[in-house]
Amino acid sequence: MKKKFHRLIQWCKTKIKTVTPGKNAVKGAALGLLSITVFLWVLYAILVAKSINDIWVLLLFLGFTLAVLLGGLISIWLIKLVYKIPRGYKIALLIAVPFLIMMTFDNLLPLFVVLVASLFGAAVFVLKKTGFKNLSIPKKIVAILGLVLGLGGIIYSIATYIPKGFDVDPIANAALESASKSEHIRAESPAKKGNHKVQTLTYGSGEDRHRPEYGDFVTLKTNAVNGLAFIDDWDGFGGWWREKYWGFDAKSLPLNARVWYPEGDGPFPVALIVHGNHSMQDYSDVGYAYLGELLASKGIILASVDENFINSSWSDIFGGLDEENDARGWLLLEHLKLWHQWNEEEGHQFQNKIDTSKLALIGHSRGGEAVGHAAMFNTLPFYPDDASIKFDYNYDIQSIVAIAPVDGQYEPGESGTEIQDVNYFVLHGAQDSDVTSFAGSQQYERITFRDSLYRFKSGLYIYGANHGQFNTSWGNNDVGNPFTGLLNLKQLLDGDDQRKIAEVYISAFLEATLRNRHEYLPMFTDARKAQNWLPETIYLNQFQDSNTELLCTFDEDFDVTSTTDDKGIISSENLTVWREQEIQLKWKKKGSRAVFLGWDYDLEEEDEMMDTLSDSLLASYSIHSPMPIKDIDSTTVFVFSMAESTESSNPKAEGKWVNNNNEEEEEEKQFDEGETEEEDTETEENEDDEPKKPLDFTISLKDSTGQVVRFPLSNFSALQREIEPVLWKMDFLTGDTSSEQVFQLFYFPFYAMREINPNFNPSSIENIEFIFDKSKNGVVAIDNIGFMKSL
């Protein structure tokens, strides 16, 4: 039998060999392919030249042809080079590189490891097997050099890995450097524990395989819900493993949560908090106990919702859930349905203890996007992606909190979620290595107010905060890579400090929106109003309320001289940059436009400006209204949002705009009298150690009688320079930073302007002017210029 099998194999090989193309066939195929390709290429070039009536385009085709030939030759050379690599080392490379890339999430670092490990291994093996004495002098030198470089690379890697991180260029905190001092809120800290005694319980299926708090020891049993319409791709191997682990599929999702609630009769407001995406087997719902204890002590029920069963799994590499954030949001509404049922259920421990007119949703990461979906679904009659699914919720959701949210993981109807008439607060950290862009600012732009109630939306950007430390079980590693030492954690806030910020702001937001404690509102426009309660770092606040009337949003058209209400006229003088443009975040466009203004003065020192620059050369931007702006009085505040743009302040510094007539004079400016080249270099190095000075300029308002009030931007705060966090240690070598334009609200009460000029009448403003007279160059992005009532 064995002989027959071998004869069969030999016969197959013989038959295959008889039909295998020979050398002539291969040459013919190559010549045929090249001939037809060359003919078509030449014909194509001639037809293109003829169609555009320009024979010189043939030079372009010739250049492309030479580039292709050169690329082909280089490719052949590289293939031969790779082929010459010894077989053993070639196999080692092909095995090691994919593993190294997977472990480091990087391309440059694996190359470094390959080089160092190869040098060290080669040197050690040669010295051990061959012996140093048996090597020729050249090979001794190479072996020693390889050992030194390899060992040095290993020592350098360890020395780089062990520290938390490295120092970055110092950043000036513009808000704290301001000469004006913000009056602190006169109230107790919202992070101070309340007087209610706190109790805890869990509710859930009672059948959880892995978590006794939702299994045998659950306090309140709940029924499963069918989420099949909202979850895609719970199938294949990934779906099989997910179902095997949890014991259920998308048709029977449990309603699980751990609850912190105050003792007492109530009724109490209810807030749900939901985690984001994490390993489904590293449970995330336990990480918000610090908020549960605080809020319950202050008379607010907090339920931390378990949605770990739709989080990521290692099995997802074979296909996992796709765009499941609508399911996360829908599940929150099903939880709210439970609380409404319990509030009305005779004899239930929560009967009549729920204030169903005061509901809040809090979400972290993907959960931070999901709370927006829940708020929108809550008001809709049907599921927007499948109108066969009827909705009937319409709960009184008053407040939404998004902690470091994503945006666009799920898009209803392939559009961003739009929310109306709900208070919204988003907070995000500059050191976030997971959601590295301030994605919540996109949802912020899509919040609108149309009813008659007072509502507001606010954003908080925190230097030093990361993604995970808002959840105690996630910690300081945002990327899931166990080699935490690859991250630059030097600028990271302490975890307790980061959670303190969350406690202060989330508690204050819920007190303001659920209990009308408006004394906390000012901290949402200016973190300095709460600085005694907060760790010291850089905070950037965004704010807009239902009383805000905007003169310029820059979203209405492409005419840079028009205002939003189409009545004003915009003009400028001596600007080097002037355009209206979509605001670009690191990941996506923000969904809002701003005006970008730049100025650049030819001055050696910034202090020279007031002495040497005439008013006629100053750059300025003016908004003129033919009719006085109405409904403004001493209780009104002039507001706008602004961020630095790090683009060139003199984009026309090249080409025809450059004046080359004074080259000799420019060379003479390189050395001041008595200065040496070494002194110049030392001065530059000292300047590099100094943080960039925050930007400042003058704001001028004129009323219809000609009365003018002028004040510096720094009366509120100078403009914070763009924050450029370094998230990975490797970024120090590559120069990569994770910066983007984050806007800050600027807030100028009219009562303070009347103190500058008592004759100024704010109710008849006709002209607003920004005069760039205090910083010798810069570019700023300004948005949402308008007025609001004082807080």
PDB file of C-alpha atoms in Angstrom, residues 357-492:
ATOM      1  CA  SER A 357     -38.520  64.387  37.575  1.00  0.00           C
ATOM      2  CA  LYS A 358     -34.830  64.529  38.479  1.00  0.00           C
ATOM      3  CA  LEU A 359     -32.873  61.953  36.509  1.00  0.00           C
ATOM      4  CA  ALA A 360     -29.248  62.042  35.389  1.00  0.00           C
ATOM      5  CA  LEU A 361     -27.053  59.838  33.209  1.00  0.00           C
ATOM      6  CA  ILE A 362     -23.265  59.636  33.621  1.00  0.00           C
ATOM      7  CA  GLY A 363     -21.016  57.753  31.209  1.00  0.00           C
ATOM      8  CA  HIS A 364     -17.293  57.099  30.877  1.00  0.00           C
ATOM      9  CA  SER A 365     -15.484  56.526  27.560  1.00  0.00           C
ATOM     10  CA  ARG A 366     -17.888  54.638  25.262  1.00  0.00           C
ATOM     11  CA  GLY A 367     -20.377  55.051  28.069  1.00  0.00           C
ATOM     12  CA  GLY A 368     -19.836  58.810  27.749  1.00  0.00           C
ATOM     13  CA  GLU A 369     -21.091  58.607  24.178  1.00  0.00           C
ATOM     14  CA  ALA A 370     -23.859  56.158  25.119  1.00  0.00           C
ATOM     15  CA  VAL A 371     -25.494  58.572  27.580  1.00  0.00           C
ATOM     16  CA  GLY A 372     -25.985  60.950  24.650  1.00  0.00           C
ATOM     17  CA  HIS A 373     -27.637  58.180  22.628  1.00  0.00           C
ATOM     18  CA  ALA A 374     -29.867  57.392  25.601  1.00  0.00           C
ATOM     19  CA  ALA A 375     -30.911  61.037  25.940  1.00  0.00           C
ATOM     20  CA  MET A 376     -31.828  61.196  22.249  1.00  0.00           C
ATOM     21  CA  PHE A 377     -33.574  57.781  22.161  1.00  0.00           C
ATOM     22  CA  ASN A 378     -35.551  58.885  25.218  1.00  0.00           C
ATOM     23  CA  THR A 379     -37.425  61.499  23.160  1.00  0.00           C
ATOM     24  CA  LEU A 380     -37.914  59.468  19.962  1.00  0.00           C
ATOM     25  CA  PRO A 381     -40.985  57.372  19.049  1.00  0.00           C
ATOM     26  CA  PHE A 382     -38.887  54.842  17.099  1.00  0.00           C
ATOM     27  CA  TYR A 383     -35.346  53.501  16.892  1.00  0.00           C
ATOM     28  CA  PRO A 384     -33.800  55.699  14.148  1.00  0.00           C
ATOM     29  CA  ASP A 385     -31.995  52.814  12.429  1.00  0.00           C
ATOM     30  CA  ASP A 386     -35.030  50.522  12.365  1.00  0.00           C
ATOM     31  CA  ALA A 387     -38.458  52.100  12.753  1.00  0.00           C
ATOM     32  CA  SER A 388     -40.023  48.692  13.387  1.00  0.00           C
ATOM     33  CA  ILE A 389     -38.593  49.074  16.925  1.00  0.00           C
ATOM     34  CA  LYS A 390     -40.930  51.332  18.888  1.00  0.00           C
ATOM     35  CA  PHE A 391     -39.713  53.526  21.744  1.00  0.00           C
ATOM     36  CA  ASP A 392     -41.920  54.738  24.579  1.00  0.00           C
ATOM     37  CA  TYR A 393     -39.682  56.178  27.275  1.00  0.00           C
ATOM     38  CA  ASN A 394     -39.966  59.986  27.614  1.00  0.00           C
ATOM     39  CA  TYR A 395     -38.411  60.124  31.078  1.00  0.00           C
ATOM     40  CA  ASP A 396     -37.412  63.425  32.688  1.00  0.00           C
ATOM     41  CA  ILE A 397     -33.688  63.168  32.037  1.00  0.00           C
ATOM     42  CA  GLN A 398     -32.367  66.532  33.174  1.00  0.00           C
ATOM     43  CA  SER A 399     -28.614  66.053  33.150  1.00  0.00           C
ATOM     44  CA  ILE A 400     -25.926  64.282  31.150  1.00  0.00           C
ATOM     45  CA  VAL A 401     -22.294  63.853  32.259  1.00  0.00           C
ATOM     46  CA  ALA A 402     -19.731  62.493  29.791  1.00  0.00           C
ATOM     47  CA  ILE A 403     -16.332  61.475  31.200  1.00  0.00           C
ATOM     48  CA  ALA A 404     -13.629  61.274  28.504  1.00  0.00           C
ATOM     49  CA  PRO A 405     -16.196  60.143  25.922  1.00  0.00           C
ATOM     50  CA  VAL A 406     -15.685  58.852  22.410  1.00  0.00           C
ATOM     51  CA  ASP A 407     -17.859  60.264  19.644  1.00  0.00           C
ATOM     52  CA  GLY A 408     -19.108  58.505  16.527  1.00  0.00           C
ATOM     53  CA  GLN A 409     -18.547  54.881  17.585  1.00  0.00           C
ATOM     54  CA  TYR A 410     -22.244  54.572  16.765  1.00  0.00           C
ATOM     55  CA  GLU A 411     -23.961  57.182  14.594  1.00  0.00           C
ATOM     56  CA  PRO A 412     -27.767  57.136  14.285  1.00  0.00           C
ATOM     57  CA  GLY A 413     -28.583  57.362  10.603  1.00  0.00           C
ATOM     58  CA  GLU A 414     -24.827  57.816  10.029  1.00  0.00           C
ATOM     59  CA  SER A 415     -24.958  61.229  11.742  1.00  0.00           C
ATOM     60  CA  GLY A 416     -23.859  62.555  15.104  1.00  0.00           C
ATOM     61  CA  THR A 417     -26.333  62.323  17.980  1.00  0.00           C
ATOM     62  CA  GLU A 418     -28.231  65.581  18.516  1.00  0.00           C
ATOM     63  CA  ILE A 419     -29.683  66.365  21.933  1.00  0.00           C
ATOM     64  CA  GLN A 420     -32.123  69.091  22.897  1.00  0.00           C
ATOM     65  CA  ASP A 421     -33.048  70.641  26.228  1.00  0.00           C
ATOM     66  CA  VAL A 422     -30.769  68.595  28.476  1.00  0.00           C
ATOM     67  CA  ASN A 423     -27.983  69.959  30.663  1.00  0.00           C
ATOM     68  CA  TYR A 424     -24.625  68.589  29.513  1.00  0.00           C
ATOM     69  CA  PHE A 425     -21.199  68.425  31.106  1.00  0.00           C
ATOM     70  CA  VAL A 426     -18.116  66.820  29.572  1.00  0.00           C
ATOM     71  CA  LEU A 427     -14.662  66.464  31.147  1.00  0.00           C
ATOM     72  CA  HIS A 428     -11.513  65.216  29.464  1.00  0.00           C
ATOM     73  CA  GLY A 429      -7.843  64.836  30.324  1.00  0.00           C
ATOM     74  CA  ALA A 430      -4.912  66.092  28.264  1.00  0.00           C
ATOM     75  CA  GLN A 431      -2.922  62.951  29.208  1.00  0.00           C
ATOM     76  CA  ASP A 432      -5.607  60.600  27.880  1.00  0.00           C
ATOM     77  CA  SER A 433      -3.736  57.872  25.981  1.00  0.00           C
ATOM     78  CA  ASP A 434      -6.912  56.050  24.940  1.00  0.00           C
ATOM     79  CA  VAL A 435      -9.260  58.763  23.653  1.00  0.00           C
ATOM     80  CA  THR A 436      -6.442  61.134  22.738  1.00  0.00           C
ATOM     81  CA  SER A 437      -8.759  63.746  21.192  1.00  0.00           C
ATOM     82  CA  PHE A 438     -11.316  65.879  23.077  1.00  0.00           C
ATOM     83  CA  ALA A 439     -14.121  64.008  21.327  1.00  0.00           C
ATOM     84  CA  GLY A 440     -16.767  65.178  23.792  1.00  0.00           C
ATOM     85  CA  SER A 441     -16.415  68.700  22.420  1.00  0.00           C
ATOM     86  CA  GLN A 442     -18.061  67.405  19.230  1.00  0.00           C
ATOM     87  CA  GLN A 443     -21.173  66.291  21.140  1.00  0.00           C
ATOM     88  CA  TYR A 444     -21.014  69.605  23.037  1.00  0.00           C
ATOM     89  CA  GLU A 445     -21.526  71.437  19.731  1.00  0.00           C
ATOM     90  CA  ARG A 446     -24.629  69.358  18.997  1.00  0.00           C
ATOM     91  CA  ILE A 447     -26.462  70.290  22.223  1.00  0.00           C
ATOM     92  CA  THR A 448     -29.231  72.855  21.696  1.00  0.00           C
ATOM     93  CA  PHE A 449     -31.759  74.567  23.980  1.00  0.00           C
ATOM     94  CA  ARG A 450     -35.243  75.398  22.726  1.00  0.00           C
ATOM     95  CA  ASP A 451     -37.640  75.237  25.666  1.00  0.00           C
ATOM     96  CA  SER A 452     -38.212  77.994  28.232  1.00  0.00           C
ATOM     97  CA  LEU A 453     -36.286  76.404  31.115  1.00  0.00           C
ATOM     98  CA  TYR A 454     -32.788  77.462  32.138  1.00  0.00           C
ATOM     99  CA  ARG A 455     -30.205  74.949  30.951  1.00  0.00           C
ATOM    100  CA  PHE A 456     -26.501  74.962  30.198  1.00  0.00           C
ATOM    101  CA  LYS A 457     -23.715  72.936  28.651  1.00  0.00           C
ATOM    102  CA  SER A 458     -20.135  72.972  29.845  1.00  0.00           C
ATOM    103  CA  GLY A 459     -16.781  71.375  29.137  1.00  0.00           C
ATOM    104  CA  LEU A 460     -13.673  70.932  31.280  1.00  0.00           C
ATOM    105  CA  TYR A 461     -10.231  70.069  29.887  1.00  0.00           C
ATOM    106  CA  ILE A 462      -7.705  69.018  32.536  1.00  0.00           C
ATOM    107  CA  TYR A 463      -3.933  69.023  32.140  1.00  0.00           C
ATOM    108  CA  GLY A 464      -2.489  65.885  33.767  1.00  0.00           C
ATOM    109  CA  ALA A 465      -5.676  63.801  33.761  1.00  0.00           C
ATOM    110  CA  ASN A 466      -5.707  60.520  31.875  1.00  0.00           C
ATOM    111  CA  HIS A 467      -8.493  58.204  30.735  1.00  0.00           C
ATOM    112  CA  GLY A 468      -8.471  55.446  33.304  1.00  0.00           C
ATOM    113  CA  GLN A 469      -8.053  57.133  36.685  1.00  0.00           C
ATOM    114  CA  PHE A 470     -11.668  58.313  36.670  1.00  0.00           C
ATOM    115  CA  ASN A 471     -12.385  54.611  37.317  1.00  0.00           C
ATOM    116  CA  THR A 472     -10.502  53.073  40.244  1.00  0.00           C
ATOM    117  CA  SER A 473     -10.301  49.653  38.574  1.00  0.00           C
ATOM    118  CA  TRP A 474      -8.754  51.011  35.355  1.00  0.00           C
ATOM    119  CA  GLY A 475      -5.857  52.989  36.810  1.00  0.00           C
ATOM    120  CA  ASN A 476      -3.032  54.785  35.021  1.00  0.00           C
ATOM    121  CA  ASN A 477      -2.655  52.420  32.051  1.00  0.00           C
ATOM    122  CA  ASP A 478      -4.929  53.655  29.274  1.00  0.00           C
ATOM    123  CA  VAL A 479      -3.794  51.383  26.459  1.00  0.00           C
ATOM    124  CA  GLY A 480      -4.145  47.837  27.780  1.00  0.00           C
ATOM    125  CA  ASN A 481      -0.458  47.126  27.216  1.00  0.00           C
ATOM    126  CA  PRO A 482       0.983  45.437  30.330  1.00  0.00           C
ATOM    127  CA  PHE A 483       4.319  47.158  29.632  1.00  0.00           C
ATOM    128  CA  THR A 484       3.148  50.326  31.390  1.00  0.00           C
ATOM    129  CA  GLY A 485       6.713  51.655  31.377  1.00  0.00           C
ATOM    130  CA  LEU A 486       6.338  52.472  27.666  1.00  0.00           C
ATOM    131  CA  LEU A 487       3.931  55.269  28.634  1.00  0.00           C
ATOM    132  CA  ASN A 488       5.107  58.689  29.772  1.00  0.00           C
ATOM    133  CA  LEU A 489       3.363  59.080  33.139  1.00  0.00           C
ATOM    134  CA  LYS A 490       5.553  61.876  34.530  1.00  0.00           C
ATOM    135  CA  GLN A 491       2.937  64.587  33.970  1.00  0.00           C
ATOM    136  CA  LEU A 492       0.043  62.433  35.185  1.00  0.00           C
TER     137      LEU A 492
END
